[in-house]
């Protein structure tokens, strides 16, 4: 009876403590993970908000591209030492596929999140649409700018960064927290068994005293009955 009670109480205490430990470790993991992702997205967003000719500074290397709908690179700037030709091609092809389904700007990545990027439709350069006063007077009636704009090929601006170190840090953190969870769970189970055992010692002593009292009483009753 005491053994079954000890097992049940030990299991209950262990389960509650392990669940609480799991919540704490998950909070630590997602807090650090989200902090890294937010820093990366802020770096990409800030770079997108600036003109391409403005150099970027920060903890993340930034490389920028302007591509056409056919995948041709029209303009590039920034640090591209972390990108090779194959990754650039994968990135461009994936971005061109996503722009058909995404509305406005969007975040995405290639190579399992190692190279995240921010894509946005690029503003057309105004210099190409401007004309001289003579042209505007002489040809203004013959030219239809709305048709010309419709024929113009869309351009997309990509801001790319290197997230491999941060991804490695996230995986290492997950491994460390997993090992910590296993070790602490075993420690909690042993402590729960020890704690419940210590707690039930007075109960055991009380039951033993009752059993001894019943045994003594039975013995005392047997003697008169035997005599009778």
mmCIF file of C-alpha atoms in Angstrom:
data_model
loop_
_atom_site.group_PDB
_atom_site.id
_atom_site.type_symbol
_atom_site.label_atom_id
_atom_site.label_comp_id
_atom_site.label_asym_id
_atom_site.label_seq_id
_atom_site.Cartn_x
_atom_site.Cartn_y
_atom_site.Cartn_z
ATOM 1 C CA UNK A 1 0.000 0.000 0.000
ATOM 2 C CA UNK A 2 2.741 2.456 0.992
ATOM 3 C CA UNK A 3 4.837 1.343 -1.986
ATOM 4 C CA UNK A 4 2.029 2.057 -4.465
ATOM 5 C CA UNK A 5 1.341 5.414 -2.855
ATOM 6 C CA UNK A 6 5.030 6.315 -3.043
ATOM 7 C CA UNK A 7 5.176 5.425 -6.754
ATOM 8 C CA UNK A 8 2.085 7.477 -7.574
ATOM 9 C CA UNK A 9 3.254 10.525 -5.646
ATOM 10 C CA UNK A 10 6.755 10.272 -7.137
ATOM 11 C CA UNK A 11 5.327 10.079 -10.664
ATOM 12 C CA UNK A 12 2.997 13.023 -10.068
ATOM 13 C CA UNK A 13 5.728 15.219 -8.605
ATOM 14 C CA UNK A 14 8.161 14.260 -11.370
ATOM 15 C CA UNK A 15 5.632 14.935 -14.145
ATOM 16 C CA UNK A 16 4.712 18.384 -12.843
ATOM 17 C CA UNK A 17 8.340 19.367 -12.286
ATOM 18 C CA UNK A 18 9.466 18.097 -15.709
ATOM 19 C CA UNK A 19 6.633 19.946 -17.460
ATOM 20 C CA UNK A 20 7.621 23.141 -15.677
ATOM 21 C CA UNK A 21 11.266 22.569 -16.650
ATOM 22 C CA UNK A 22 10.259 21.986 -20.275
ATOM 23 C CA UNK A 23 8.347 25.266 -20.381
ATOM 24 C CA UNK A 24 11.369 27.159 -19.038
ATOM 25 C CA UNK A 25 13.755 25.585 -21.564
ATOM 26 C CA UNK A 26 11.353 26.202 -24.460
ATOM 27 C CA UNK A 27 11.025 29.826 -23.410
ATOM 28 C CA UNK A 28 14.816 30.227 -23.372
ATOM 29 C CA UNK A 29 15.161 28.588 -26.792
ATOM 30 C CA UNK A 30 12.439 30.555 -28.570
ATOM 31 C CA UNK A 31 13.455 33.814 -26.915
ATOM 32 C CA UNK A 32 17.035 33.514 -28.202
ATOM 33 C CA UNK A 33 15.896 32.206 -31.580
ATOM 34 C CA UNK A 34 13.388 35.002 -32.114
ATOM 35 C CA UNK A 35 15.947 37.600 -31.012
ATOM 36 C CA UNK A 36 18.355 36.424 -33.718
ATOM 37 C CA UNK A 37 15.640 36.340 -36.372
ATOM 38 C CA UNK A 38 14.351 39.772 -35.418
ATOM 39 C CA UNK A 39 17.868 41.216 -35.629
ATOM 40 C CA UNK A 40 18.327 39.671 -39.068
ATOM 41 C CA UNK A 41 14.963 40.925 -40.356
ATOM 42 C CA UNK A 42 15.625 44.405 -39.005
ATOM 43 C CA UNK A 43 18.958 44.466 -40.850
ATOM 44 C CA UNK A 44 17.269 43.454 -44.116
ATOM 45 C CA UNK A 45 14.416 45.927 -43.640
ATOM 46 C CA UNK A 46 16.765 48.814 -42.857
ATOM 47 C CA UNK A 47 18.860 48.038 -45.923
ATOM 48 C CA UNK A 48 15.744 47.926 -48.106
ATOM 49 C CA UNK A 49 14.627 51.305 -46.756
ATOM 50 C CA UNK A 50 17.863 52.930 -47.952
ATOM 51 C CA UNK A 51 18.916 53.562 -51.560
ATOM 52 C CA UNK A 52 21.183 50.899 -52.981
ATOM 53 C CA UNK A 53 24.132 53.276 -53.285
ATOM 54 C CA UNK A 54 24.073 53.966 -49.523
ATOM 55 C CA UNK A 55 26.501 51.607 -47.719
ATOM 56 C CA UNK A 56 25.067 49.530 -44.889
ATOM 57 C CA UNK A 57 26.680 48.891 -41.525
ATOM 58 C CA UNK A 58 25.849 46.357 -38.867
ATOM 59 C CA UNK A 59 26.521 42.841 -37.659
ATOM 60 C CA UNK A 60 25.125 41.243 -40.825
ATOM 61 C CA UNK A 61 26.764 41.410 -44.274
ATOM 62 C CA UNK A 62 24.326 42.798 -46.831
ATOM 63 C CA UNK A 63 24.251 42.117 -50.563
ATOM 64 C CA UNK A 64 21.617 43.657 -52.836
ATOM 65 C CA UNK A 65 20.349 42.780 -56.290
ATOM 66 C CA UNK A 66 17.897 44.260 -58.744
ATOM 67 C CA UNK A 67 16.576 41.587 -61.090
ATOM 68 C CA UNK A 68 14.163 41.521 -63.996
ATOM 69 C CA UNK A 69 11.338 39.093 -64.573
ATOM 70 C CA UNK A 70 13.573 36.984 -66.803
ATOM 71 C CA UNK A 71 16.115 36.572 -63.976
ATOM 72 C CA UNK A 72 18.710 38.909 -65.420
ATOM 73 C CA UNK A 73 20.675 40.900 -62.832
ATOM 74 C CA UNK A 74 20.338 44.583 -63.619
ATOM 75 C CA UNK A 75 22.237 46.010 -60.655
ATOM 76 C CA UNK A 76 24.107 44.732 -57.611
ATOM 77 C CA UNK A 77 25.894 46.241 -54.651
ATOM 78 C CA UNK A 78 27.318 45.235 -51.276
ATOM 79 C CA UNK A 79 29.299 42.271 -49.985
ATOM 80 C CA UNK A 80 28.750 39.016 -51.847
ATOM 81 C CA UNK A 81 31.699 36.995 -50.499
ATOM 82 C CA UNK A 82 29.295 34.600 -48.794
ATOM 83 C CA UNK A 83 27.403 33.812 -52.014
ATOM 84 C CA UNK A 84 28.504 31.671 -54.934
ATOM 85 C CA UNK A 85 26.985 31.502 -58.408
ATOM 86 C CA UNK A 86 24.783 28.470 -57.648
ATOM 87 C CA UNK A 87 23.261 30.020 -54.537
ATOM 88 C CA UNK A 88 22.610 33.278 -56.381
ATOM 89 C CA UNK A 89 20.827 31.376 -59.138
ATOM 90 C CA UNK A 90 18.712 29.400 -56.628
ATOM 91 C CA UNK A 91 17.858 32.589 -54.788
ATOM 92 C CA UNK A 92 16.812 34.444 -57.944
ATOM 93 C CA UNK A 93 14.698 31.569 -59.249
ATOM 94 C CA UNK A 94 12.934 31.098 -55.912
ATOM 95 C CA UNK A 95 12.242 34.821 -55.585
ATOM 96 C CA UNK A 96 10.786 34.976 -59.107
ATOM 97 C CA UNK A 97 8.483 32.046 -58.303
ATOM 98 C CA UNK A 98 7.307 33.630 -55.067
ATOM 99 C CA UNK A 99 6.575 37.082 -56.498
ATOM 100 C CA UNK A 100 3.761 35.512 -58.502
ATOM 101 C CA UNK A 101 1.918 34.417 -55.351
ATOM 102 C CA UNK A 102 3.102 36.962 -52.777
ATOM 103 C CA UNK A 103 1.555 40.418 -52.525
ATOM 104 C CA UNK A 104 3.986 43.269 -51.951
ATOM 105 C CA UNK A 105 7.204 42.488 -50.111
ATOM 106 C CA UNK A 106 8.100 39.225 -48.400
ATOM 107 C CA UNK A 107 10.844 37.415 -46.475
ATOM 108 C CA UNK A 108 12.193 34.057 -47.556
ATOM 109 C CA UNK A 109 15.419 32.040 -47.602
ATOM 110 C CA UNK A 110 17.409 29.383 -49.446
ATOM 111 C CA UNK A 111 19.681 26.553 -48.332
ATOM 112 C CA UNK A 112 17.591 25.733 -45.275
ATOM 113 C CA UNK A 113 17.501 29.274 -43.934
ATOM 114 C CA UNK A 114 21.246 29.881 -44.271
ATOM 115 C CA UNK A 115 20.737 32.758 -46.706
ATOM 116 C CA UNK A 116 17.598 34.771 -45.892
ATOM 117 C CA UNK A 117 16.471 37.562 -48.170
ATOM 118 C CA UNK A 118 13.892 40.308 -48.382
ATOM 119 C CA UNK A 119 12.214 40.871 -51.753
ATOM 120 C CA UNK A 120 10.288 43.928 -52.876
ATOM 121 C CA UNK A 121 9.154 45.311 -56.205
ATOM 122 C CA UNK A 122 11.690 47.918 -57.270
ATOM 123 C CA UNK A 123 10.738 51.491 -58.163
ATOM 124 C CA UNK A 124 11.401 52.299 -61.787
ATOM 125 C CA UNK A 125 14.138 54.878 -62.330
ATOM 126 C CA UNK A 126 12.594 58.185 -63.222
ATOM 127 C CA UNK A 127 15.438 59.217 -65.533
ATOM 128 C CA UNK A 128 14.273 56.771 -68.171
ATOM 129 C CA UNK A 129 10.803 58.306 -68.253
ATOM 130 C CA UNK A 130 11.833 61.947 -68.334
ATOM 131 C CA UNK A 131 12.014 63.751 -71.675
ATOM 132 C CA UNK A 132 13.250 67.093 -72.828
ATOM 133 C CA UNK A 133 10.877 70.063 -73.205
ATOM 134 C CA UNK A 134 11.113 69.812 -76.986
ATOM 135 C CA UNK A 135 10.110 66.176 -76.915
ATOM 136 C CA UNK A 136 7.210 66.938 -74.601
ATOM 137 C CA UNK A 137 5.935 69.641 -76.932
ATOM 138 C CA UNK A 138 6.492 67.833 -80.177
ATOM 139 C CA UNK A 139 5.668 64.272 -79.179
ATOM 140 C CA UNK A 140 3.443 64.616 -76.146
ATOM 141 C CA UNK A 141 0.293 63.992 -78.158
ATOM 142 C CA UNK A 142 1.672 60.947 -79.928
ATOM 143 C CA UNK A 143 3.146 59.085 -76.913
ATOM 144 C CA UNK A 144 1.019 57.101 -74.479
ATOM 145 C CA UNK A 145 2.978 56.731 -71.231
ATOM 146 C CA UNK A 146 0.460 54.323 -69.706
ATOM 147 C CA UNK A 147 1.058 51.863 -72.536
ATOM 148 C CA UNK A 148 4.806 52.292 -72.239
ATOM 149 C CA UNK A 149 4.687 51.582 -68.492
ATOM 150 C CA UNK A 150 2.554 48.510 -69.104
ATOM 151 C CA UNK A 151 5.158 47.209 -71.539
ATOM 152 C CA UNK A 152 8.042 47.853 -69.166
ATOM 153 C CA UNK A 153 9.393 44.773 -67.460
ATOM 154 C CA UNK A 154 8.932 44.563 -63.699
ATOM 155 C CA UNK A 155 12.015 44.760 -61.523
ATOM 156 C CA UNK A 156 12.526 43.312 -58.063
ATOM 157 C CA UNK A 157 15.016 44.302 -55.414
ATOM 158 C CA UNK A 158 16.539 41.603 -53.225
ATOM 159 C CA UNK A 159 18.401 42.217 -49.976
ATOM 160 C CA UNK A 160 20.374 39.144 -48.896
ATOM 161 C CA UNK A 161 22.446 38.291 -45.831
ATOM 162 C CA UNK A 162 24.440 35.417 -44.360
ATOM 163 C CA UNK A 163 22.693 33.641 -41.461
ATOM 164 C CA UNK A 164 24.830 30.491 -41.247
ATOM 165 C CA UNK A 165 26.592 31.337 -37.988
ATOM 166 C CA UNK A 166 23.314 32.192 -36.303
ATOM 167 C CA UNK A 167 21.696 28.990 -37.603
ATOM 168 C CA UNK A 168 24.602 26.995 -36.184
ATOM 169 C CA UNK A 169 24.220 28.793 -32.851
ATOM 170 C CA UNK A 170 20.511 27.961 -32.781
ATOM 171 C CA UNK A 171 21.194 24.276 -33.446
ATOM 172 C CA UNK A 172 23.872 24.181 -30.755
ATOM 173 C CA UNK A 173 21.545 25.876 -28.302
ATOM 174 C CA UNK A 174 18.862 23.308 -29.084
ATOM 175 C CA UNK A 175 21.328 20.472 -28.477
ATOM 176 C CA UNK A 176 22.558 21.948 -25.191
ATOM 177 C CA UNK A 177 19.025 22.535 -23.934
ATOM 178 C CA UNK A 178 18.043 18.999 -24.978
ATOM 179 C CA UNK A 179 20.923 17.477 -23.013
ATOM 180 C CA UNK A 180 20.126 19.727 -20.083
ATOM 181 C CA UNK A 181 16.505 18.581 -20.194
ATOM 182 C CA UNK A 182 17.500 14.901 -20.112
ATOM 183 C CA UNK A 183 19.957 15.354 -17.229
ATOM 184 C CA UNK A 184 17.645 17.528 -15.158
ATOM 185 C CA UNK A 185 14.689 15.220 -15.800
ATOM 186 C CA UNK A 186 16.673 12.290 -14.410
ATOM 187 C CA UNK A 187 17.704 14.383 -11.417
ATOM 188 C CA UNK A 188 14.111 15.452 -10.826
ATOM 189 C CA UNK A 189 12.910 11.836 -10.940
ATOM 190 C CA UNK A 190 15.518 10.750 -8.374
ATOM 191 C CA UNK A 191 14.826 13.742 -6.150
ATOM 192 C CA UNK A 192 11.059 13.157 -6.322
ATOM 193 C CA UNK A 193 11.510 9.535 -5.275
ATOM 194 C CA UNK A 194 13.803 10.530 -2.406
ATOM 195 C CA UNK A 195 11.581 13.422 -1.298
ATOM 196 C CA UNK A 196 8.388 11.352 -1.343
ATOM 197 C CA UNK A 197 10.156 8.546 0.515
ATOM 198 C CA UNK A 198 11.268 10.960 3.239
ATOM 199 C CA UNK A 199 7.796 12.455 3.447
ATOM 200 C CA UNK A 200 6.122 9.072 3.880
ATOM 201 C CA UNK A 201 8.418 7.928 6.714
ATOM 202 C CA UNK A 202 6.026 9.182 9.463
ATOM 203 C CA UNK A 203 3.136 7.441 7.703
ATOM 204 C CA UNK A 204 5.103 4.204 7.560
ATOM 205 C CA UNK A 205 5.974 4.473 11.243
ATOM 206 C CA UNK A 206 2.346 5.158 12.132
ATOM 207 C CA UNK A 207 1.136 2.134 10.178
ATOM 208 C CA UNK A 208 3.818 -0.053 11.727
ATOM 209 C CA UNK A 209 2.751 1.130 15.181
ATOM 210 C CA UNK A 210 -0.872 0.313 14.393
ATOM 211 C CA UNK A 211 0.067 -3.130 13.110
ATOM 212 C CA UNK A 212 2.126 -3.798 16.222
ATOM 213 C CA UNK A 213 -0.736 -2.648 18.429
ATOM 214 C CA UNK A 214 -3.182 -4.943 16.636
ATOM 215 C CA UNK A 215 -0.722 -7.837 16.892
ATOM 216 C CA UNK A 216 -0.205 -7.239 20.609
ATOM 217 C CA UNK A 217 -3.930 -6.924 21.207
ATOM 218 C CA UNK A 218 -4.577 -10.155 19.351
ATOM 219 C CA UNK A 219 -1.948 -11.921 21.436
ATOM 220 C CA UNK A 220 -3.459 -10.597 24.667
ATOM 221 C CA UNK A 221 -6.889 -11.812 23.604
ATOM 222 C CA UNK A 222 -5.642 -15.258 22.646
ATOM 223 C CA UNK A 223 -4.418 -16.068 26.166
ATOM 224 C CA UNK A 224 -7.813 -15.706 27.981
ATOM 225 C CA UNK A 225 -9.573 -17.509 25.189
ATOM 226 C CA UNK A 226 -7.117 -20.377 25.423
ATOM 227 C CA UNK A 227 -7.648 -20.637 29.175
ATOM 228 C CA UNK A 228 -11.416 -20.634 28.767
#
